[in-house]
Structures are given as structure tokens and as C-alpha cells.
PDB file of C-alpha atoms in Angstrom:
ATOM      1  CA  MET R  13     -36.526 143.756-197.355  1.00 45.00           C
ATOM      2  CA  ASP R  14     -34.802 144.197-193.995  1.00 51.00           C
ATOM      3  CA  LYS R  15     -32.275 141.371-193.462  1.00 49.00           C
ATOM      4  CA  ALA R  16     -33.446 140.679-189.900  1.00 49.00           C
ATOM      5  CA  MET R  17     -37.068 140.471-191.053  1.00 45.00           C
ATOM      6  CA  HIS R  18     -36.105 138.210-193.953  1.00 45.00           C
ATOM      7  CA  LYS R  19     -34.193 135.919-191.593  1.00 46.00           C
ATOM      8  CA  LYS R  20     -37.195 135.748-189.242  1.00 44.00           C
ATOM      9  CA  GLU R  21     -39.522 134.768-192.098  1.00 43.00           C
ATOM     10  CA  GLU R  22     -37.102 132.091-193.254  1.00 42.00           C
ATOM     11  CA  HIS R  23     -37.216 130.512-189.810  1.00 43.00           C
ATOM     12  CA  ALA R  24     -40.986 130.939-189.323  1.00 42.00           C
ATOM     13  CA  ILE R  25     -42.053 129.145-192.508  1.00 44.00           C
ATOM     14  CA  PRO R  26     -40.212 125.858-191.843  1.00 46.00           C
ATOM     15  CA  LYS R  27     -41.552 125.813-188.288  1.00 78.00           C
ATOM     16  CA  VAL R  28     -45.142 125.918-189.528  1.00 75.00           C
ATOM     17  CA  GLU R  29     -44.380 123.198-192.053  1.00 78.00           C
ATOM     18  CA  GLN R  30     -42.571 121.144-189.431  1.00 80.00           C
ATOM     19  CA  HIS R  31     -45.653 121.117-187.181  1.00 82.00           C
ATOM     20  CA  ALA R  32     -48.247 120.757-189.948  1.00 87.00           C
ATOM     21  CA  GLU R  33     -49.705 117.548-188.514  1.00 91.00           C
ATOM     22  CA  ARG R  34     -49.974 119.061-185.027  1.00 91.00           C
ATOM     23  CA  LEU R  35     -51.665 122.161-186.439  1.00 93.00           C
ATOM     24  CA  SER R  36     -54.143 120.048-188.406  1.00 95.00           C
ATOM     25  CA  LYS R  37     -55.101 118.163-185.227  1.00 95.00           C
ATOM     26  CA  ALA R  38     -55.578 121.482-183.444  1.00 95.00           C
ATOM     27  CA  GLU R  39     -57.802 122.785-186.236  1.00 96.00           C
ATOM     28  CA  GLU R  40     -59.847 119.598-186.041  1.00 96.00           C
ATOM     29  CA  LEU R  41     -60.302 120.123-182.298  1.00 96.00           C
ATOM     30  CA  LEU R  42     -61.222 123.766-182.793  1.00 96.00           C
ATOM     31  CA  ASN R  43     -63.474 122.995-185.766  1.00 96.00           C
ATOM     32  CA  TYR R  44     -61.861 125.913-187.593  1.00 97.00           C
ATOM     33  CA  ARG R  45     -59.337 126.264-190.419  1.00 97.00           C
ATOM     34  CA  PHE R  46     -56.825 129.054-189.810  1.00 97.00           C
ATOM     35  CA  ASN R  47     -56.013 131.590-192.499  1.00 96.00           C
ATOM     36  CA  ASP R  48     -52.706 132.322-190.744  1.00 95.00           C
ATOM     37  CA  ARG R  49     -51.366 129.127-189.197  1.00 93.00           C
ATOM     38  CA  GLN R  50     -48.518 131.071-187.612  1.00 93.00           C
ATOM     39  CA  THR R  51     -51.063 132.462-185.137  1.00 95.00           C
ATOM     40  CA  LEU R  52     -52.200 128.957-184.255  1.00 96.00           C
ATOM     41  CA  LEU R  53     -48.588 127.828-183.911  1.00 94.00           C
ATOM     42  CA  LEU R  54     -47.903 130.598-181.401  1.00 93.00           C
ATOM     43  CA  ALA R  55     -50.976 129.614-179.365  1.00 95.00           C
ATOM     44  CA  LEU R  56     -49.530 126.108-178.949  1.00 94.00           C
ATOM     45  CA  THR R  57     -45.952 127.147-178.170  1.00 92.00           C
ATOM     46  CA  HIS R  58     -44.779 126.970-174.559  1.00 89.00           C
ATOM     47  CA  PRO R  59     -42.278 129.728-173.586  1.00 87.00           C
ATOM     48  CA  SER R  60     -39.610 127.070-173.019  1.00 83.00           C
ATOM     49  CA  ALA R  61     -39.602 126.319-176.774  1.00 81.00           C
ATOM     50  CA  SER R  62     -38.019 129.693-177.532  1.00 71.00           C
ATOM     51  CA  ASP R  63     -35.157 129.300-175.026  1.00 61.00           C
ATOM     52  CA  GLY R  64     -31.842 129.526-176.824  1.00 56.00           C
ATOM     53  CA  ASN R  65     -33.199 129.220-180.360  1.00 56.00           C
ATOM     54  CA  ASP R  66     -34.905 131.247-183.040  1.00 52.00           C
ATOM     55  CA  PHE R  67     -38.439 129.973-182.489  1.00 54.00           C
ATOM     56  CA  PRO R  68     -40.747 132.957-183.107  1.00 61.00           C
ATOM     57  CA  GLY R  69     -42.383 133.652-179.745  1.00 82.00           C
ATOM     58  CA  SER R  70     -44.817 131.760-177.508  1.00 88.00           C
ATOM     59  CA  TYR R  71     -48.446 131.740-176.386  1.00 92.00           C
ATOM     60  CA  GLU R  72     -48.057 134.450-173.737  1.00 90.00           C
ATOM     61  CA  ARG R  73     -49.460 137.437-175.674  1.00 93.00           C
ATOM     62  CA  LEU R  74     -52.345 135.380-177.070  1.00 95.00           C
ATOM     63  CA  GLU R  75     -53.051 134.087-173.552  1.00 93.00           C
ATOM     64  CA  PHE R  76     -53.342 137.688-172.324  1.00 92.00           C
ATOM     65  CA  LEU R  77     -55.890 138.447-175.040  1.00 96.00           C
ATOM     66  CA  GLY R  78     -57.761 135.165-174.699  1.00 96.00           C
ATOM     67  CA  ASP R  79     -58.142 135.540-170.940  1.00 92.00           C
ATOM     68  CA  SER R  80     -60.113 138.782-171.316  1.00 93.00           C
ATOM     69  CA  ILE R  81     -62.199 137.532-174.226  1.00 97.00           C
ATOM     70  CA  LEU R  82     -62.992 134.274-172.433  1.00 96.00           C
ATOM     71  CA  GLY R  83     -64.249 136.193-169.405  1.00 92.00           C
ATOM     72  CA  ALA R  84     -66.451 138.379-171.597  1.00 95.00           C
ATOM     73  CA  ILE R  85     -67.934 135.400-173.466  1.00 97.00           C
ATOM     74  CA  ILE R  86     -68.777 133.522-170.268  1.00 95.00           C
ATOM     75  CA  ALA R  87     -70.135 136.669-168.599  1.00 94.00           C
ATOM     76  CA  LYS R  88     -72.499 137.286-171.539  1.00 96.00           C
ATOM     77  CA  GLU R  89     -73.534 133.619-171.621  1.00 96.00           C
ATOM     78  CA  ILE R  90     -74.491 133.418-167.943  1.00 94.00           C
ATOM     79  CA  TYR R  91     -76.118 136.873-168.068  1.00 95.00           C
ATOM     80  CA  ASP R  92     -78.407 135.670-170.864  1.00 96.00           C
ATOM     81  CA  ARG R  93     -78.951 132.165-169.501  1.00 93.00           C
ATOM     82  CA  PHE R  94     -79.809 133.149-165.923  1.00 92.00           C
ATOM     83  CA  PRO R  95     -81.923 136.353-166.007  1.00 92.00           C
ATOM     84  CA  ARG R  96     -83.084 135.945-162.400  1.00 90.00           C
ATOM     85  CA  LEU R  97     -79.640 135.737-160.796  1.00 88.00           C
ATOM     86  CA  ASP R  98     -78.191 138.749-158.990  1.00 85.00           C
ATOM     87  CA  GLU R  99     -74.671 140.099-159.451  1.00 82.00           C
ATOM     88  CA  GLY R 100     -73.181 137.997-156.653  1.00 77.00           C
ATOM     89  CA  ALA R 101     -74.520 134.736-158.076  1.00 82.00           C
ATOM     90  CA  LEU R 102     -73.405 135.665-161.591  1.00 86.00           C
ATOM     91  CA  THR R 103     -69.944 136.446-160.264  1.00 82.00           C
ATOM     92  CA  ARG R 104     -69.719 133.075-158.538  1.00 80.00           C
ATOM     93  CA  LEU R 105     -70.741 131.317-161.753  1.00 86.00           C
ATOM     94  CA  LYS R 106     -68.169 133.203-163.815  1.00 87.00           C
ATOM     95  CA  VAL R 107     -65.344 132.716-161.318  1.00 81.00           C
ATOM     96  CA  SER R 108     -66.041 128.997-161.164  1.00 82.00           C
ATOM     97  CA  ALA R 109     -66.211 128.634-164.960  1.00 87.00           C
ATOM     98  CA  VAL R 110     -62.974 130.474-165.792  1.00 87.00           C
ATOM     99  CA  ALA R 111     -60.950 129.271-162.787  1.00 81.00           C
ATOM    100  CA  GLY R 112     -57.550 127.846-163.604  1.00 81.00           C
ATOM    101  CA  ASN R 113     -58.447 124.381-162.326  1.00 79.00           C
ATOM    102  CA  THR R 114     -61.555 124.285-164.527  1.00 86.00           C
ATOM    103  CA  LEU R 115     -59.673 125.331-167.659  1.00 90.00           C
ATOM    104  CA  ALA R 116     -56.792 122.930-167.000  1.00 88.00           C
ATOM    105  CA  ARG R 117     -59.196 120.033-166.445  1.00 90.00           C
ATOM    106  CA  LEU R 118     -61.088 120.894-169.623  1.00 94.00           C
ATOM    107  CA  ALA R 119     -57.878 121.201-171.646  1.00 94.00           C
ATOM    108  CA  GLU R 120     -56.806 117.810-170.332  1.00 93.00           C
ATOM    109  CA  GLU R 121     -60.123 116.276-171.422  1.00 94.00           C
ATOM    110  CA  LEU R 122     -59.687 117.852-174.869  1.00 95.00           C
ATOM    111  CA  LYS R 123     -56.195 116.262-175.031  1.00 94.00           C
ATOM    112  CA  ILE R 124     -54.562 119.633-175.625  1.00 95.00           C
ATOM    113  CA  GLU R 125     -51.389 118.342-173.968  1.00 93.00           C
ATOM    114  CA  ARG R 126     -50.457 116.412-177.118  1.00 92.00           C
ATOM    115  CA  LEU R 127     -50.636 119.640-179.132  1.00 94.00           C
ATOM    116  CA  ILE R 128     -48.371 121.815-176.961  1.00 93.00           C
ATOM    117  CA  ILE R 129     -44.843 122.469-178.207  1.00 89.00           C
ATOM    118  CA  PHE R 130     -42.477 122.247-175.224  1.00 86.00           C
ATOM    119  CA  GLY R 131     -38.797 123.148-175.145  1.00 80.00           C
ATOM    120  CA  SER R 132     -36.130 120.796-173.865  1.00 71.00           C
ATOM    121  CA  SER R 133     -35.865 122.679-170.542  1.00 63.00           C
ATOM    122  CA  GLU R 134     -39.524 121.969-169.712  1.00 56.00           C
ATOM    123  CA  ARG R 135     -39.397 118.376-170.924  1.00 52.00           C
ATOM    124  CA  GLY R 136     -36.441 117.823-168.616  1.00 42.00           C
ATOM    125  CA  THR R 137     -38.554 118.705-165.567  1.00 43.00           C
ATOM    126  CA  GLY R 138     -41.159 116.057-166.301  1.00 46.00           C
ATOM    127  CA  ARG R 139     -43.376 118.942-167.420  1.00 50.00           C
ATOM    128  CA  ARG R 140     -44.109 120.078-163.878  1.00 52.00           C
ATOM    129  CA  GLY R 141     -45.669 123.210-165.365  1.00 66.00           C
ATOM    130  CA  LEU R 142     -48.186 121.206-167.405  1.00 80.00           C
ATOM    131  CA  HIS R 143     -51.205 122.235-165.297  1.00 81.00           C
ATOM    132  CA  SER R 144     -50.640 125.947-165.926  1.00 82.00           C
ATOM    133  CA  ALA R 145     -49.643 125.280-169.553  1.00 88.00           C
ATOM    134  CA  LEU R 146     -52.978 123.561-170.222  1.00 92.00           C
ATOM    135  CA  GLU R 147     -54.890 126.525-168.800  1.00 89.00           C
ATOM    136  CA  ASN R 148     -52.727 129.028-170.671  1.00 91.00           C
ATOM    137  CA  VAL R 149     -52.978 127.276-174.032  1.00 95.00           C
ATOM    138  CA  TYR R 150     -56.771 127.066-173.802  1.00 96.00           C
ATOM    139  CA  GLU R 151     -56.872 130.837-173.274  1.00 95.00           C
ATOM    140  CA  ALA R 152     -54.300 131.379-176.039  1.00 97.00           C
ATOM    141  CA  LEU R 153     -56.426 129.352-178.458  1.00 98.00           C
ATOM    142  CA  VAL R 154     -59.388 131.604-177.680  1.00 98.00           C
ATOM    143  CA  GLY R 155     -57.169 134.587-178.469  1.00 98.00           C
ATOM    144  CA  ALA R 156     -55.906 133.001-181.686  1.00 98.00           C
ATOM    145  CA  LEU R 157     -59.440 132.219-182.871  1.00 98.00           C
ATOM    146  CA  THR R 158     -60.456 135.818-182.201  1.00 98.00           C
ATOM    147  CA  ILE R 159     -57.552 137.256-184.193  1.00 98.00           C
ATOM    148  CA  ASP R 160     -57.903 134.893-187.138  1.00 97.00           C
ATOM    149  CA  GLY R 161     -61.667 134.398-187.306  1.00 97.00           C
ATOM    150  CA  GLY R 162     -63.313 136.997-185.098  1.00 97.00           C
ATOM    151  CA  MET R 163     -65.373 136.948-181.915  1.00 97.00           C
ATOM    152  CA  ASP R 164     -68.101 134.680-183.278  1.00 97.00           C
ATOM    153  CA  VAL R 165     -65.574 131.928-184.022  1.00 97.00           C
ATOM    154  CA  ALA R 166     -64.030 132.230-180.549  1.00 97.00           C
ATOM    155  CA  ARG R 167     -67.482 132.285-178.937  1.00 97.00           C
ATOM    156  CA  SER R 168     -68.508 129.140-180.783  1.00 97.00           C
ATOM    157  CA  PHE R 169     -65.481 127.247-179.423  1.00 97.00           C
ATOM    158  CA  VAL R 170     -65.963 128.476-175.856  1.00 97.00           C
ATOM    159  CA  LEU R 171     -69.675 127.730-175.762  1.00 96.00           C
ATOM    160  CA  ARG R 172     -69.129 124.273-177.241  1.00 96.00           C
ATOM    161  CA  THR R 173     -66.387 123.271-174.798  1.00 96.00           C
ATOM    162  CA  LEU R 174     -66.559 125.367-171.614  1.00 95.00           C
ATOM    163  CA  ALA R 175     -70.189 126.471-171.321  1.00 92.00           C
ATOM    164  CA  PRO R 176     -71.446 122.921-170.529  1.00 91.00           C
ATOM    165  CA  LEU R 177     -69.192 122.971-167.441  1.00 89.00           C
ATOM    166  CA  ILE R 178     -70.889 125.996-165.873  1.00 88.00           C
ATOM    167  CA  ASN R 179     -71.742 124.798-162.374  1.00 79.00           C
ATOM    168  CA  THR R 180     -75.174 126.186-161.558  1.00 80.00           C
ATOM    169  CA  SER R 181     -75.019 124.936-157.967  1.00 74.00           C
ATOM    170  CA  VAL R 182     -72.322 127.526-157.268  1.00 68.00           C
ATOM    171  CA  ALA R 183     -74.839 130.335-157.808  1.00 70.00           C
ATOM    172  CA  SER R 184     -77.070 129.260-154.931  1.00 66.00           C
ATOM    173  CA  GLU R 185     -74.263 128.941-152.411  1.00 60.00           C
ATOM    174  CA  PRO R 186     -74.447 131.621-149.711  1.00 56.00           C
ATOM    175  CA  GLU R 187     -71.573 134.049-149.545  1.00 61.00           C
ATOM    176  CA  ASN R 188     -68.799 132.413-147.558  1.00 73.00           C
ATOM    177  CA  PRO R 189     -65.134 133.074-146.853  1.00 81.00           C
ATOM    178  CA  LYS R 190     -63.916 130.489-149.383  1.00 83.00           C
ATOM    179  CA  SER R 191     -65.901 131.934-152.284  1.00 79.00           C
ATOM    180  CA  MET R 192     -65.013 135.495-151.238  1.00 80.00           C
ATOM    181  CA  LEU R 193     -61.313 134.625-151.134  1.00 86.00           C
ATOM    182  CA  GLN R 194     -61.513 132.893-154.503  1.00 82.00           C
ATOM    183  CA  GLU R 195     -63.229 135.883-156.083  1.00 77.00           C
ATOM    184  CA  LEU R 196     -60.621 138.228-154.587  1.00 80.00           C
ATOM    185  CA  LEU R 197     -57.621 136.215-155.779  1.00 82.00           C
ATOM    186  CA  GLN R 198     -59.173 135.426-159.163  1.00 76.00           C
ATOM    187  CA  THR R 199     -58.606 139.061-160.179  1.00 69.00           C
ATOM    188  CA  ASP R 200     -54.891 138.192-160.207  1.00 74.00           C
ATOM    189  CA  HIS R 201     -55.545 134.814-161.900  1.00 75.00           C
ATOM    190  CA  ILE R 202     -54.795 132.941-158.662  1.00 81.00           C
ATOM    191  CA  THR R 203     -56.836 130.004-157.388  1.00 82.00           C
ATOM    192  CA  PRO R 204     -56.411 129.340-153.645  1.00 89.00           C
ATOM    193  CA  THR R 205     -55.702 125.770-152.548  1.00 91.00           C
ATOM    194  CA  TYR R 206     -56.384 124.115-149.194  1.00 93.00           C
ATOM    195  CA  GLU R 207     -54.519 121.449-147.254  1.00 93.00           C
ATOM    196  CA  ILE R 208     -55.418 119.620-144.038  1.00 93.00           C
ATOM    197  CA  ILE R 209     -52.164 119.665-142.076  1.00 94.00           C
ATOM    198  CA  ASP R 210     -53.190 118.248-138.680  1.00 92.00           C
ATOM    199  CA  THR R 211     -55.915 116.163-137.038  1.00 92.00           C
ATOM    200  CA  LEU R 212     -56.363 115.896-133.263  1.00 89.00           C
ATOM    201  CA  GLY R 213     -58.802 114.199-130.912  1.00 80.00           C
ATOM    202  CA  PRO R 214     -60.898 111.014-130.908  1.00 75.00           C
ATOM    203  CA  PRO R 215     -63.055 110.069-133.913  1.00 71.00           C
ATOM    204  CA  HIS R 216     -66.217 111.542-132.363  1.00 67.00           C
ATOM    205  CA  ASP R 217     -64.557 114.879-131.581  1.00 72.00           C
ATOM    206  CA  ARG R 218     -61.953 115.610-134.241  1.00 80.00           C
ATOM    207  CA  LEU R 219     -60.252 118.976-134.551  1.00 86.00           C
ATOM    208  CA  PHE R 220     -58.845 119.635-138.000  1.00 90.00           C
ATOM    209  CA  THR R 221     -56.247 122.239-138.931  1.00 93.00           C
ATOM    210  CA  ALA R 222     -56.153 123.528-142.494  1.00 94.00           C
ATOM    211  CA  ARG R 223     -54.014 126.000-144.349  1.00 95.00           C
ATOM    212  CA  VAL R 224     -54.824 128.003-147.459  1.00 94.00           C
ATOM    213  CA  LEU R 225     -52.161 128.740-150.027  1.00 92.00           C
ATOM    214  CA  SER R 226     -51.706 131.130-152.904  1.00 87.00           C
ATOM    215  CA  GLY R 227     -49.312 129.173-155.085  1.00 84.00           C
ATOM    216  CA  SER R 228     -46.623 128.081-152.617  1.00 86.00           C
ATOM    217  CA  THR R 229     -47.305 130.939-150.183  1.00 89.00           C
ATOM    218  CA  VAL R 230     -49.289 130.127-147.025  1.00 93.00           C
ATOM    219  CA  LEU R 231     -51.901 132.831-146.508  1.00 92.00           C
ATOM    220  CA  ALA R 232     -53.370 131.589-143.215  1.00 93.00           C
ATOM    221  CA  LYS R 233     -54.254 128.600-141.049  1.00 94.00           C
ATOM    222  CA  GLY R 234     -57.586 127.716-139.493  1.00 91.00           C
ATOM    223  CA  SER R 235     -59.237 125.020-137.408  1.00 90.00           C
ATOM    224  CA  GLY R 236     -62.653 123.401-137.056  1.00 86.00           C
ATOM    225  CA  HIS R 237     -64.461 120.186-136.148  1.00 82.00           C
ATOM    226  CA  SER R 238     -64.816 119.278-139.823  1.00 83.00           C
ATOM    227  CA  LYS R 239     -62.454 119.695-142.757  1.00 87.00           C
ATOM    228  CA  LYS R 240     -64.871 122.151-144.337  1.00 84.00           C
ATOM    229  CA  ASP R 241     -65.060 124.280-141.174  1.00 84.00           C
ATOM    230  CA  ALA R 242     -61.263 124.293-140.902  1.00 88.00           C
ATOM    231  CA  GLU R 243     -60.945 125.461-144.505  1.00 89.00           C
ATOM    232  CA  MET R 244     -63.611 128.141-143.926  1.00 87.00           C
ATOM    233  CA  ASP R 245     -61.732 129.389-140.884  1.00 89.00           C
ATOM    234  CA  ALA R 246     -58.462 129.486-142.820  1.00 91.00           C
ATOM    235  CA  ALA R 247     -60.147 131.436-145.649  1.00 90.00           C
ATOM    236  CA  ALA R 248     -61.685 133.928-143.197  1.00 87.00           C
ATOM    237  CA  LYS R 249     -58.295 134.540-141.574  1.00 90.00           C
ATOM    238  CA  ALA R 250     -56.683 134.922-145.000  1.00 89.00           C
ATOM    239  CA  LEU R 251     -59.278 137.568-145.893  1.00 86.00           C
ATOM    240  CA  GLU R 252     -58.571 139.398-142.629  1.00 86.00           C
ATOM    241  CA  HIS R 253     -54.833 139.253-143.343  1.00 85.00           C
ATOM    242  CA  LEU R 254     -55.217 140.537-146.909  1.00 82.00           C
ATOM    243  CA  LYS R 255     -57.573 143.303-145.766  1.00 80.00           C
ATOM    244  CA  ALA R 256     -55.077 144.403-143.096  1.00 78.00           C
ATOM    245  CA  GLN R 257     -52.316 144.431-145.708  1.00 76.00           C
ATOM    246  CA  GLU R 258     -54.427 146.574-148.029  1.00 72.00           C
ATOM    247  CA  GLU R 259     -55.316 149.026-145.256  1.00 67.00           C
ATOM    248  CA  HIS R 260     -51.650 149.272-144.275  1.00 60.00           C
ATOM    249  CA  HIS R 261     -50.738 149.915-147.912  1.00 57.00           C
ATOM    250  CA  ASP R 262     -53.413 152.630-148.174  1.00 52.00           C
ATOM    251  CA  ASP R 263     -52.112 154.301-144.975  1.00 52.00           C
ATOM    252  CA  ASP R 264     -48.577 154.340-146.396  1.00 55.00           C
ATOM    253  CA  LYS R 265     -49.828 155.996-149.593  1.00 51.00           C
ATOM    254  CA  LYS R 266     -51.576 158.731-147.617  1.00 50.00           C
ATOM    255  CA  ARG R 267     -48.409 159.654-145.714  1.00 56.00           C
TER     256      ARG R 267
END
């Protein structure tokens, strides 16, 4: 046996044994017993846990797989459940269900935080990346279930935990700049956020200013006589800005 491979196996086995109680709690949550607990261990391991030590990997590859499978499961579920909805309504339902905020909130309710293995570097920040970690681990668990048990096992977990959160009211909402922007950014796994940054005028005639952000980047600002109108205006301007950027990029490619 290759020495490097032998050394890796020596380190991997104690790690699984070391986290046996954590893995058992995860299996209880998932209602599934893993054949290969190393896969489950990876799904729970934050990238910070592998910094400067021999811990075998993190959840990142499983998250990549789980993200695609999760989208497919939810798409099939809403397609079957709502036969009268058109493509736009189905898209709004799917985007809402698999949005980062939805997954993070669900993972928090499932108490997945207590299962995640963080490294010392992340613990030292007060776990400021916890929100994204919760979302990522949920997706990684879907990937792990698929690898170890197959699609039916993963589907059972998703339908039991996430499907009840499908917000049917989203489907009936008319197309608007906020939903259009969310659908556009969701392709890159980004959820736009809005902030009211200024309020002017008397109570009966307020003018609100809002900004929309992608992460920490301000996409645009907008104004309106209600917070909702200000956010709509900001989203519309963000769409215009992104469209102009795309057209400029296309022009550069043609030259």
C-alpha cells in the first residue's frame, strides 16, 4: 500500500471515531444510517477545520453536488404538486424554496449548527460565517445522502424538511423587479439584500431611500414613498445596471 495513502487512512479512522457521537446525532436527524460514515463526516466539516492539519477535506465538494440535486428534487416536487402553474410561477416557487436564507433558517431550526465541525480560525471569529455554513451543510448533507443511499434517500430528507416550507403565495405574485433580480442572482447562488438608508419628509409624505446589495457590494439605490417602493426602485435600477454591464461585455467580445 502506498505510504501516503496508508497515512491518510490512519488519520481518517480516528477522526470518525472521535466524532462518533456527533455522527450518530446527524444520522438521527437524517433518519438514515450511513454505510460510509466518512462521507457524513465530510458533509459536516467546515473548511476551517482542515487549516494547518491533516483533517481529510471539508463539505465543499458535497455541497456542490447537493446544490444541484436539491434543485432537481424541489423542481420535480413543485412540478407535480402544482400542475396549473406556468413556468414563471414555478420558477418563483423554486427560487424561494432553495434560497440561501431559506436553507440557513431551516438548518438553524434543525439545530444543524451543533453538528458542524469548525476549525479554530472560524471559532475565533465568533463564527461570523455561520449563516453560509448552515446553508452549505444542508446542501452537503443532501449530497452525502445521495452518494451513500441514493436519490430516494436524499429525496425523502428534502421532502420531509424543506418541502413544507414551499411558499405558495410567491407563485401568485406578479413579476416585479425584486423577484426578477432574485432569480437573476440566484443562478450564482446570491441572494440580494435590501437596506433603508435614508428617510426624508413629514410622516404623511415620507420619501425613503433604499439600497440593494449583493454580498457587501452595493448594486444600486432607489427611492419611493414607501419602503417597498424604494426597494422596488433599487431593484429596477440594479437590473438596468446589470443589463448594461452584460451588453457592454457582449460588445467587447464581438470586437
